[in-house]
Amino acid sequence: MPAERHPLEEHFVTAVSALERGPSRDLDSPVRPGSALTIRQAGELFQAQCQSRQADLAAIWMQTQGRGFYTIASSGHEGNAAVAAALRPGDPALLHYRSGGFYCARSRQLAGHDPVRDILGGVAAATSEPIAGGRHKVFGNAELNIIPQTSTIASHLPRAVGLAFALGRARRTGIQTPWAPDSIVITSFGDASANHSTLVGALNTSSNTVYQGLPMPLLMVCEDNGLGISTRTPSGWITQRFSGQPSLRYLAVNGCDLADVYDAASQAVEFVRTARKPAFLHLKTVRFLGHAGSDAEVAYRTPAEIVADYQRDPLLATAELLAAAGFADGPELAARYEAIGDQVREIAVQVMAEPQLGSAAQVMAPLAPCSTEQVAAVVARPAEADRAALFGGRLPEHEGPLTLAQSINRALHDQLARWPQAMVFGEDISVKGGVYGLTRGLRKSFGGARVFDTLLDEQAILGVGLGAALANFLPIPEIQYLAYLHNAEDQLRGEAATLQFFSQGQYRNPMVVRIAGLGYQKGFGGHFHNDNSVAVLRDIPGVVVAVPSHPSDAPAMLRTLLAAAVVDGTVSVFLEPIALYHQRDLHSAGDGGWLAEYAGPEQWEAAHVPIGQARRWMVSGESGRPSHSNAADLSILTFGNGVPMSLRVAKTLAEEGTSTAVLDLRWLSPLPVKDMLREAASSGQVLVVDETRRSGGVSEGIVAALIDGGFRGPITRVTSADSFVPLGDAARAVLLDEATILQAARSMISALAGD
């Protein structure tokens, strides 16, 4: 370890050593008059604060040794240890990245935990670290009810609001959560993060929920050190912005004074726990040791300003408090600090020698578990409810052929009956039944506690899902249009997809996100209602993307995704082609070629569609009808709206003497690579029909997978243009059409004949 002290540490030790001990008092008496914090509690919290400070200093040293990979100090924020003391260890916490004091204090509340080893194990990327196992340095521990948060700009706030909402909803629905019925949710963040639109939206959702008279047991803690990296927060801004709101209890306190923080936090916690309403605890703190990593404060702060802040050191304030209360004299307190430092340095040396993740398989092990056989077994189980009563005495499989929209609606009814913990929510999905009627009747059958409308805020919708999933619900949120997802895509990318990965599966957020999307919707919309880009979804590790095109596939795929959510914690997107919702015919008016019978529970096992399995349509002969023959002159790989378009093209080709296999991929992530390669080998030539854009579209991944898999035959792809979709008939100019597909197919066939 370094021979020289950091100036902050030197100042602390010198100042503490000069303190004189006041008259001795009973350890269970207040640490000062009027405070609820006892001398004994203050002494224990001082230990936690010292552990956090020494861990910060050790992390900096570890980095100089090449065995510390992430340093972001909690120094100056150690007053948050008192917030932990005011809570129960069973209250779920989603914490700010400067929460070392909180983490150490909560660890001391439960036997058998070593917070310093946990923290420094994360710094060293050691596999022994208890939450992420070497994947990231985060504050998290399932036994301590600390849910890991990798985000730094408030993106955990929608989840925190969603979890608080779900705790209240659990009482109405009878769902057992991992926490006590009177638990509250604690979430913390910095003053710079308080300006982010994600936090503003989460706060609005919280306030709106309270306004409706619904429970929202949420404690928001803003740790205000006045800096966002180098950008200063205007003095008084946090107070002006968050005080005086009718749906939010606001308390402000000196975050460097342990007794003041404990008293204010205790008051806030009691309010939230009893009133089931949110509170905002504003801690005015100080930041030491820079922002993170190699940040050099001298580039934007004067040395005099940095040194002047040493007088506000919360560790020094706690030492002064303890000395005045007669707990110990200055030299004894300094000796306690030094002894903790010796222990921390010893642990630092130990964790630097511990193994790290060494292979891609190790790194990715918790990313996307796939228990295929178990999922299939779960799918085969019948619904527990009386389905005849649920559907008014007439079962959906007896109603005759259904459209895609009708089949999804019936599947949602069945699955809500199958899974009592399932909830459907989103914009306009409750009383109205959704813009396209896909959730019609669900509220009547299952009640407003399980089927409900949300704010017009996609971050809030996904945040409810993320929080509810933690509370043992099975969320089925709806994003009204694909283009609207981009307002909130980080809730999938940064929050949903990472939770299992950074908690080694100890926390999961199983969720099936239904999204209406893709192009070809006539008479309405333009780009925002005809968005044909799925690139943002396909590159998120672990997220399953399903695109049902046929009414016989959609219910089976939805059942699979919900079963995978229950079994594996899978996060998935069920992308529904709007233009196919109400399509009934395939080739000509009245042919009913795009309708399907609904499979009842006794057929679910046989109809099961595993994740990553495609569907093959074979078209040959003069009729151009699909058949089960295996012979094909051309293979078309497609999905979504491309399936019926390709089938119509295949009919024309059949009439010209060419047999065509149309492979409906059904799954865009993961792609059904085995089925794709098998089909490509069968015909020897592949036409990829992709309704998304040419650049960054799905076809790029399909072609790459074929080549990587060893296919060396001819490949052609046809796509939509690299353009947003305009309004009206102009959309035809940029969207892929059947004429283009037919021309490409004929060209491939002619080229082969010429060879």
Short mmCIF file of C-alpha atoms in Angstrom, two decimals, residues 300-644:
data_model
loop_
_atom_site.label_atom_id
_atom_site.label_comp_id
_atom_site.label_asym_id
_atom_site.label_seq_id
_atom_site.Cartn_x
_atom_site.Cartn_y
_atom_site.Cartn_z
CA TYR A 300 -12.35 22.49 -12.83
CA ARG A 301 -11.93 23.19 -9.09
CA THR A 302 -9.24 25.18 -7.35
CA PRO A 303 -6.99 23.43 -4.81
CA ALA A 304 -8.22 25.84 -2.14
CA GLU A 305 -11.84 24.91 -2.85
CA ILE A 306 -11.06 21.19 -2.65
CA VAL A 307 -9.19 21.55 0.66
CA ALA A 308 -11.90 23.80 2.12
CA ASP A 309 -14.42 20.98 1.65
CA TYR A 310 -12.38 18.80 4.01
CA GLN A 311 -14.01 20.72 6.86
CA ARG A 312 -17.35 19.20 5.81
CA ASP A 313 -16.11 15.61 6.02
CA PRO A 314 -18.97 13.46 7.38
CA LEU A 315 -16.51 11.10 9.08
CA LEU A 316 -15.03 14.03 10.95
CA ALA A 317 -18.52 15.24 11.89
CA THR A 318 -19.41 11.80 13.28
CA ALA A 319 -16.13 11.63 15.21
CA GLU A 320 -16.86 15.04 16.74
CA LEU A 321 -20.35 13.87 17.65
CA LEU A 322 -19.01 10.72 19.34
CA ALA A 323 -16.25 12.54 21.20
CA ALA A 324 -18.67 15.14 22.55
CA ALA A 325 -21.01 12.34 23.67
CA GLY A 326 -18.23 10.73 25.68
CA PHE A 327 -17.96 7.65 23.46
CA ALA A 328 -14.21 7.97 22.96
CA ASP A 329 -11.46 10.55 22.69
CA GLY A 330 -9.89 11.66 19.45
CA PRO A 331 -6.84 9.40 19.49
CA GLU A 332 -9.04 6.37 20.18
CA LEU A 333 -11.34 7.26 17.29
CA ALA A 334 -8.33 7.76 15.04
CA ALA A 335 -7.01 4.37 16.15
CA ARG A 336 -10.35 2.76 15.25
CA TYR A 337 -10.11 4.32 11.81
CA GLU A 338 -6.53 3.09 11.39
CA ALA A 339 -7.42 -0.43 12.53
CA ILE A 340 -10.21 -0.59 9.98
CA GLY A 341 -7.74 0.61 7.37
CA ASP A 342 -5.37 -2.23 8.21
CA GLN A 343 -8.21 -4.75 7.81
CA VAL A 344 -9.33 -3.20 4.52
CA ARG A 345 -5.82 -3.23 3.06
CA GLU A 346 -5.45 -6.88 3.99
CA ILE A 347 -8.71 -7.69 2.23
CA ALA A 348 -7.61 -5.67 -0.82
CA VAL A 349 -4.49 -7.79 -1.18
CA GLN A 350 -6.58 -10.95 -0.85
CA VAL A 351 -9.23 -10.06 -3.43
CA MET A 352 -6.61 -8.99 -5.98
CA ALA A 353 -5.38 -12.58 -5.96
CA GLU A 354 -8.83 -14.09 -6.47
CA PRO A 355 -9.83 -15.48 -9.89
CA GLN A 356 -11.70 -13.50 -12.51
CA LEU A 357 -14.02 -14.69 -15.23
CA GLY A 358 -11.92 -16.39 -17.86
CA SER A 359 -14.15 -17.40 -20.77
CA ALA A 360 -17.12 -16.19 -22.78
CA ALA A 361 -19.14 -19.13 -21.42
CA GLN A 362 -18.45 -18.02 -17.85
CA VAL A 363 -19.30 -14.42 -18.60
CA MET A 364 -22.54 -15.25 -20.39
CA ALA A 365 -23.78 -18.03 -18.10
CA PRO A 366 -26.52 -15.95 -16.39
CA LEU A 367 -27.37 -13.88 -19.46
CA ALA A 368 -30.17 -15.86 -21.09
CA PRO A 369 -30.90 -19.27 -19.57
CA CYS A 370 -32.93 -21.46 -21.91
CA SER A 371 -34.64 -24.46 -20.32
CA THR A 372 -36.30 -25.70 -23.51
CA GLU A 373 -37.76 -28.93 -22.15
CA GLN A 374 -39.04 -27.36 -18.95
CA VAL A 375 -40.66 -24.52 -20.89
CA ALA A 376 -42.40 -27.07 -23.13
CA ALA A 377 -43.68 -28.93 -20.08
CA VAL A 378 -45.05 -25.73 -18.56
CA VAL A 379 -46.77 -24.78 -21.82
CA ALA A 380 -48.59 -28.12 -21.88
CA ARG A 381 -50.31 -27.54 -18.55
CA PRO A 382 -54.01 -26.65 -18.92
CA ALA A 383 -55.49 -23.44 -17.63
CA GLU A 384 -56.70 -23.68 -14.06
CA ALA A 385 -59.79 -21.50 -14.50
CA ASP A 386 -63.17 -22.62 -15.80
CA ARG A 387 -62.63 -21.62 -19.40
CA ALA A 388 -66.24 -22.12 -20.44
CA ALA A 389 -67.34 -19.59 -17.82
CA LEU A 390 -64.49 -17.29 -18.72
CA PHE A 391 -65.55 -17.16 -22.36
CA GLY A 392 -69.26 -16.89 -21.67
CA GLY A 393 -70.04 -20.56 -22.24
CA ARG A 394 -68.56 -20.68 -25.72
CA LEU A 395 -64.90 -21.64 -25.93
CA PRO A 396 -62.79 -19.74 -28.47
CA GLU A 397 -61.78 -22.93 -30.25
CA HIS A 398 -65.47 -23.44 -31.02
CA GLU A 399 -65.92 -19.98 -32.51
CA GLY A 400 -64.51 -20.83 -35.91
CA PRO A 401 -61.44 -19.47 -37.69
CA LEU A 402 -59.87 -16.39 -36.09
CA THR A 403 -57.79 -13.49 -37.33
CA LEU A 404 -54.37 -12.72 -35.88
CA ALA A 405 -55.87 -10.08 -33.59
CA GLN A 406 -58.61 -12.39 -32.39
CA SER A 407 -56.18 -15.23 -31.73
CA ILE A 408 -53.92 -12.98 -29.63
CA ASN A 409 -56.92 -11.73 -27.68
CA ARG A 410 -58.06 -15.28 -26.95
CA ALA A 411 -54.53 -16.29 -25.97
CA LEU A 412 -54.32 -13.39 -23.54
CA HIS A 413 -57.58 -14.52 -21.94
CA ASP A 414 -56.26 -18.05 -21.61
CA GLN A 415 -52.89 -16.99 -20.22
CA LEU A 416 -54.35 -14.59 -17.66
CA ALA A 417 -56.45 -17.51 -16.48
CA ARG A 418 -53.41 -19.77 -16.55
CA TRP A 419 -51.16 -17.37 -14.61
CA PRO A 420 -52.84 -15.58 -11.66
CA GLN A 421 -49.76 -13.36 -11.31
CA ALA A 422 -50.02 -12.08 -14.89
CA MET A 423 -50.91 -8.41 -15.45
CA VAL A 424 -51.73 -6.63 -18.72
CA PHE A 425 -51.25 -2.87 -18.83
CA GLY A 426 -50.47 0.01 -21.16
CA GLU A 427 -52.07 2.95 -22.91
CA ASP A 428 -55.79 2.55 -23.70
CA ILE A 429 -55.78 -1.22 -23.13
CA SER A 430 -58.34 -1.42 -20.33
CA VAL A 431 -61.83 -0.04 -20.98
CA LYS A 432 -61.19 0.64 -24.66
CA GLY A 433 -59.55 -2.74 -25.17
CA GLY A 434 -56.59 -1.34 -27.08
CA VAL A 435 -56.40 0.70 -30.26
CA TYR A 436 -56.95 -2.45 -32.32
CA GLY A 437 -59.14 -4.37 -29.87
CA LEU A 438 -56.53 -6.94 -28.84
CA THR A 439 -57.19 -6.55 -25.11
CA ARG A 440 -60.97 -6.26 -25.42
CA GLY A 441 -62.83 -8.05 -22.63
CA LEU A 442 -59.77 -8.67 -20.44
CA ARG A 443 -60.70 -6.12 -17.79
CA LYS A 444 -64.23 -7.48 -17.58
CA SER A 445 -62.91 -11.02 -17.10
CA PHE A 446 -60.01 -10.33 -14.75
CA GLY A 447 -60.66 -6.97 -13.09
CA GLY A 448 -58.92 -3.63 -12.90
CA ALA A 449 -56.20 -4.84 -10.57
CA ARG A 450 -54.78 -7.07 -13.31
CA VAL A 451 -55.78 -5.18 -16.46
CA PHE A 452 -55.29 -1.42 -16.27
CA ASP A 453 -54.43 1.72 -18.20
CA THR A 454 -51.18 3.59 -17.60
CA LEU A 455 -49.91 7.07 -18.27
CA LEU A 456 -48.88 7.92 -21.81
CA ASP A 457 -45.24 7.36 -20.88
CA GLU A 458 -43.39 4.35 -22.23
CA GLN A 459 -40.70 4.62 -19.54
CA ALA A 460 -43.41 4.41 -16.92
CA ILE A 461 -45.02 1.42 -18.64
CA LEU A 462 -41.79 -0.54 -18.75
CA GLY A 463 -40.85 0.64 -15.26
CA VAL A 464 -44.08 -0.82 -13.89
CA GLY A 465 -43.17 -4.08 -15.61
CA LEU A 466 -39.62 -4.08 -14.26
CA GLY A 467 -40.74 -3.39 -10.73
CA ALA A 468 -43.71 -5.75 -10.81
CA ALA A 469 -41.52 -8.58 -12.06
CA LEU A 470 -39.32 -8.22 -8.97
CA ALA A 471 -42.45 -8.57 -6.84
CA ASN A 472 -43.35 -11.97 -8.40
CA PHE A 473 -45.83 -10.66 -10.95
CA LEU A 474 -45.75 -11.72 -14.60
CA PRO A 475 -46.00 -8.42 -16.49
CA ILE A 476 -47.39 -8.19 -20.03
CA PRO A 477 -46.99 -4.48 -20.83
CA GLU A 478 -48.12 -3.09 -24.16
CA ILE A 479 -46.26 -0.41 -26.11
CA GLN A 480 -48.87 1.05 -28.41
CA TYR A 481 -46.61 1.45 -31.46
CA LEU A 482 -43.07 0.34 -32.20
CA ALA A 483 -41.91 3.92 -32.82
CA TYR A 484 -42.96 4.83 -29.27
CA LEU A 485 -40.57 2.26 -27.79
CA HIS A 486 -37.60 4.46 -28.67
CA ASN A 487 -38.69 6.89 -25.95
CA ALA A 488 -37.89 4.17 -23.42
CA GLU A 489 -35.61 1.63 -25.07
CA ASP A 490 -32.99 1.97 -22.32
CA GLN A 491 -35.48 0.44 -19.91
CA LEU A 492 -35.09 -2.73 -21.97
CA ARG A 493 -31.40 -2.39 -22.83
CA GLY A 494 -29.95 -0.97 -19.63
CA GLU A 495 -32.37 -2.31 -17.04
CA ALA A 496 -34.36 -5.38 -18.12
CA ALA A 497 -31.66 -7.14 -20.12
CA THR A 498 -28.90 -6.62 -17.57
CA LEU A 499 -30.52 -7.64 -14.30
CA GLN A 500 -29.97 -11.40 -14.52
CA PHE A 501 -26.53 -10.81 -15.99
CA PHE A 502 -25.33 -8.52 -13.20
CA SER A 503 -26.97 -10.52 -10.41
CA GLN A 504 -26.01 -14.02 -11.58
CA GLY A 505 -29.72 -14.81 -11.82
CA GLN A 506 -30.44 -13.88 -8.19
CA TYR A 507 -32.79 -11.19 -9.47
CA ARG A 508 -34.95 -11.52 -12.56
CA ASN A 509 -37.48 -9.39 -14.39
CA PRO A 510 -39.56 -11.86 -16.43
CA MET A 511 -41.64 -9.85 -18.86
CA VAL A 512 -43.36 -10.15 -22.24
CA VAL A 513 -43.58 -6.75 -23.91
CA ARG A 514 -46.28 -6.63 -26.58
CA ILE A 515 -45.63 -4.07 -29.31
CA ALA A 516 -47.76 -3.25 -32.34
CA GLY A 517 -45.49 -2.42 -35.23
CA LEU A 518 -44.02 -2.84 -38.70
CA GLY A 519 -45.37 -1.29 -41.89
CA TYR A 520 -48.18 -1.65 -44.44
CA GLN A 521 -50.90 -0.20 -42.26
CA LYS A 522 -53.27 1.48 -44.69
CA GLY A 523 -55.14 4.70 -44.13
CA PHE A 524 -53.41 5.77 -40.95
CA GLY A 525 -50.24 7.00 -39.48
CA GLY A 526 -47.11 7.59 -41.44
CA HIS A 527 -43.81 6.77 -39.76
CA PHE A 528 -44.92 6.64 -36.15
CA HIS A 529 -47.58 4.07 -36.91
CA ASN A 530 -45.59 2.20 -39.58
CA ASP A 531 -42.16 1.88 -38.01
CA ASN A 532 -40.21 -0.87 -39.77
CA SER A 533 -36.96 -0.79 -37.76
CA VAL A 534 -36.19 -3.49 -35.20
CA ALA A 535 -32.42 -3.00 -35.01
CA VAL A 536 -32.62 -1.56 -31.50
CA LEU A 537 -34.22 -4.78 -30.28
CA ARG A 538 -32.09 -7.35 -32.05
CA ASP A 539 -28.76 -6.28 -30.58
CA ILE A 540 -29.76 -6.46 -26.91
CA PRO A 541 -28.11 -9.56 -25.43
CA GLY A 542 -30.58 -12.04 -23.99
CA VAL A 543 -33.79 -10.38 -25.15
CA VAL A 544 -36.01 -12.66 -27.24
CA VAL A 545 -37.80 -11.02 -30.19
CA ALA A 546 -40.80 -12.84 -31.62
CA VAL A 547 -42.83 -11.83 -34.70
CA PRO A 548 -46.03 -13.84 -35.16
CA SER A 549 -47.49 -13.54 -38.64
CA HIS A 550 -50.19 -16.23 -38.68
CA PRO A 551 -53.12 -16.64 -36.26
CA SER A 552 -52.24 -20.28 -35.66
CA ASP A 553 -48.72 -19.33 -34.50
CA ALA A 554 -49.38 -16.29 -32.31
CA PRO A 555 -51.08 -18.06 -29.36
CA ALA A 556 -48.45 -20.79 -29.27
CA MET A 557 -45.59 -18.29 -29.38
CA LEU A 558 -47.19 -16.17 -26.65
CA ARG A 559 -47.61 -19.23 -24.44
CA THR A 560 -43.95 -20.09 -24.98
CA LEU A 561 -42.75 -16.63 -24.03
CA LEU A 562 -44.83 -16.53 -20.85
CA ALA A 563 -43.63 -19.99 -19.85
CA ALA A 564 -40.03 -18.93 -20.55
CA ALA A 565 -40.56 -15.85 -18.40
CA VAL A 566 -41.75 -18.02 -15.51
CA VAL A 567 -39.10 -20.73 -15.92
CA ASP A 568 -36.04 -18.74 -17.01
CA GLY A 569 -36.87 -15.11 -16.23
CA THR A 570 -36.83 -14.37 -19.96
CA VAL A 571 -37.34 -10.81 -21.16
CA SER A 572 -39.05 -10.86 -24.54
CA VAL A 573 -40.70 -8.65 -27.12
CA PHE A 574 -43.81 -9.91 -28.91
CA LEU A 575 -43.82 -7.75 -32.04
CA GLU A 576 -47.23 -7.91 -33.69
CA PRO A 577 -47.60 -6.86 -37.36
CA ILE A 578 -50.41 -4.30 -37.34
CA ALA A 579 -51.24 -4.81 -41.01
CA LEU A 580 -51.97 -8.50 -40.38
CA TYR A 581 -54.17 -8.00 -37.32
CA HIS A 582 -57.48 -8.17 -39.17
CA GLN A 583 -56.41 -9.81 -42.43
CA ARG A 584 -58.70 -12.68 -43.35
CA ASP A 585 -57.77 -13.58 -46.90
CA LEU A 586 -54.52 -14.56 -48.57
CA HIS A 587 -54.98 -14.74 -52.35
CA SER A 588 -58.45 -13.42 -53.09
CA ALA A 589 -61.40 -11.87 -51.30
CA GLY A 590 -63.31 -14.39 -49.27
CA ASP A 591 -60.78 -17.22 -49.43
CA GLY A 592 -60.18 -17.13 -45.64
CA GLY A 593 -56.57 -18.02 -46.27
CA TRP A 594 -55.25 -16.01 -43.33
CA LEU A 595 -57.58 -17.36 -40.65
CA ALA A 596 -56.94 -20.24 -38.26
CA GLU A 597 -58.73 -22.39 -35.73
CA TYR A 598 -57.86 -21.72 -32.10
CA ALA A 599 -56.13 -24.55 -30.24
CA GLY A 600 -57.61 -25.44 -26.85
CA PRO A 601 -55.48 -26.56 -23.87
CA GLU A 602 -55.60 -30.20 -24.90
CA GLN A 603 -53.75 -29.21 -28.07
CA TRP A 604 -51.16 -26.91 -26.51
CA GLU A 605 -48.50 -29.58 -26.19
CA ALA A 606 -48.79 -30.62 -29.82
CA ALA A 607 -48.97 -27.00 -31.00
CA HIS A 608 -45.97 -25.87 -28.95
CA VAL A 609 -43.51 -23.58 -30.77
CA PRO A 610 -40.08 -23.51 -29.07
CA ILE A 611 -38.05 -20.31 -29.11
CA GLY A 612 -35.93 -20.30 -32.26
CA GLN A 613 -38.04 -22.69 -34.35
CA ALA A 614 -39.20 -21.54 -37.80
CA ARG A 615 -42.27 -22.59 -39.78
CA ARG A 616 -42.01 -23.93 -43.32
CA TRP A 617 -44.66 -23.39 -46.00
CA MET A 618 -44.23 -25.35 -49.23
CA VAL A 619 -45.97 -24.07 -52.37
CA SER A 620 -45.94 -26.13 -55.56
CA GLY A 621 -48.27 -27.38 -58.27
CA GLU A 622 -50.77 -25.47 -60.36
CA SER A 623 -52.95 -24.54 -57.38
CA GLY A 624 -50.17 -22.68 -55.64
CA ARG A 625 -51.47 -23.89 -52.31
CA PRO A 626 -49.10 -24.73 -49.45
CA SER A 627 -48.22 -28.42 -49.25
CA HIS A 628 -46.01 -30.69 -47.16
CA SER A 629 -43.69 -31.75 -49.97
CA ASN A 630 -39.99 -31.29 -49.22
CA ALA A 631 -38.88 -30.54 -52.77
CA ALA A 632 -38.26 -26.86 -53.54
CA ASP A 633 -36.53 -25.01 -56.35
CA LEU A 634 -36.21 -21.82 -54.30
CA SER A 635 -36.23 -21.03 -50.57
CA ILE A 636 -37.64 -17.71 -49.34
CA LEU A 637 -36.65 -16.70 -45.79
CA THR A 638 -38.93 -14.07 -44.34
CA PHE A 639 -41.08 -12.98 -41.40
CA GLY A 640 -44.03 -10.75 -40.49
CA ASN A 641 -45.74 -9.08 -43.44
CA GLY A 642 -43.22 -10.78 -45.69
CA VAL A 643 -44.89 -14.16 -45.10
CA PRO A 644 -48.22 -13.57 -46.87
#
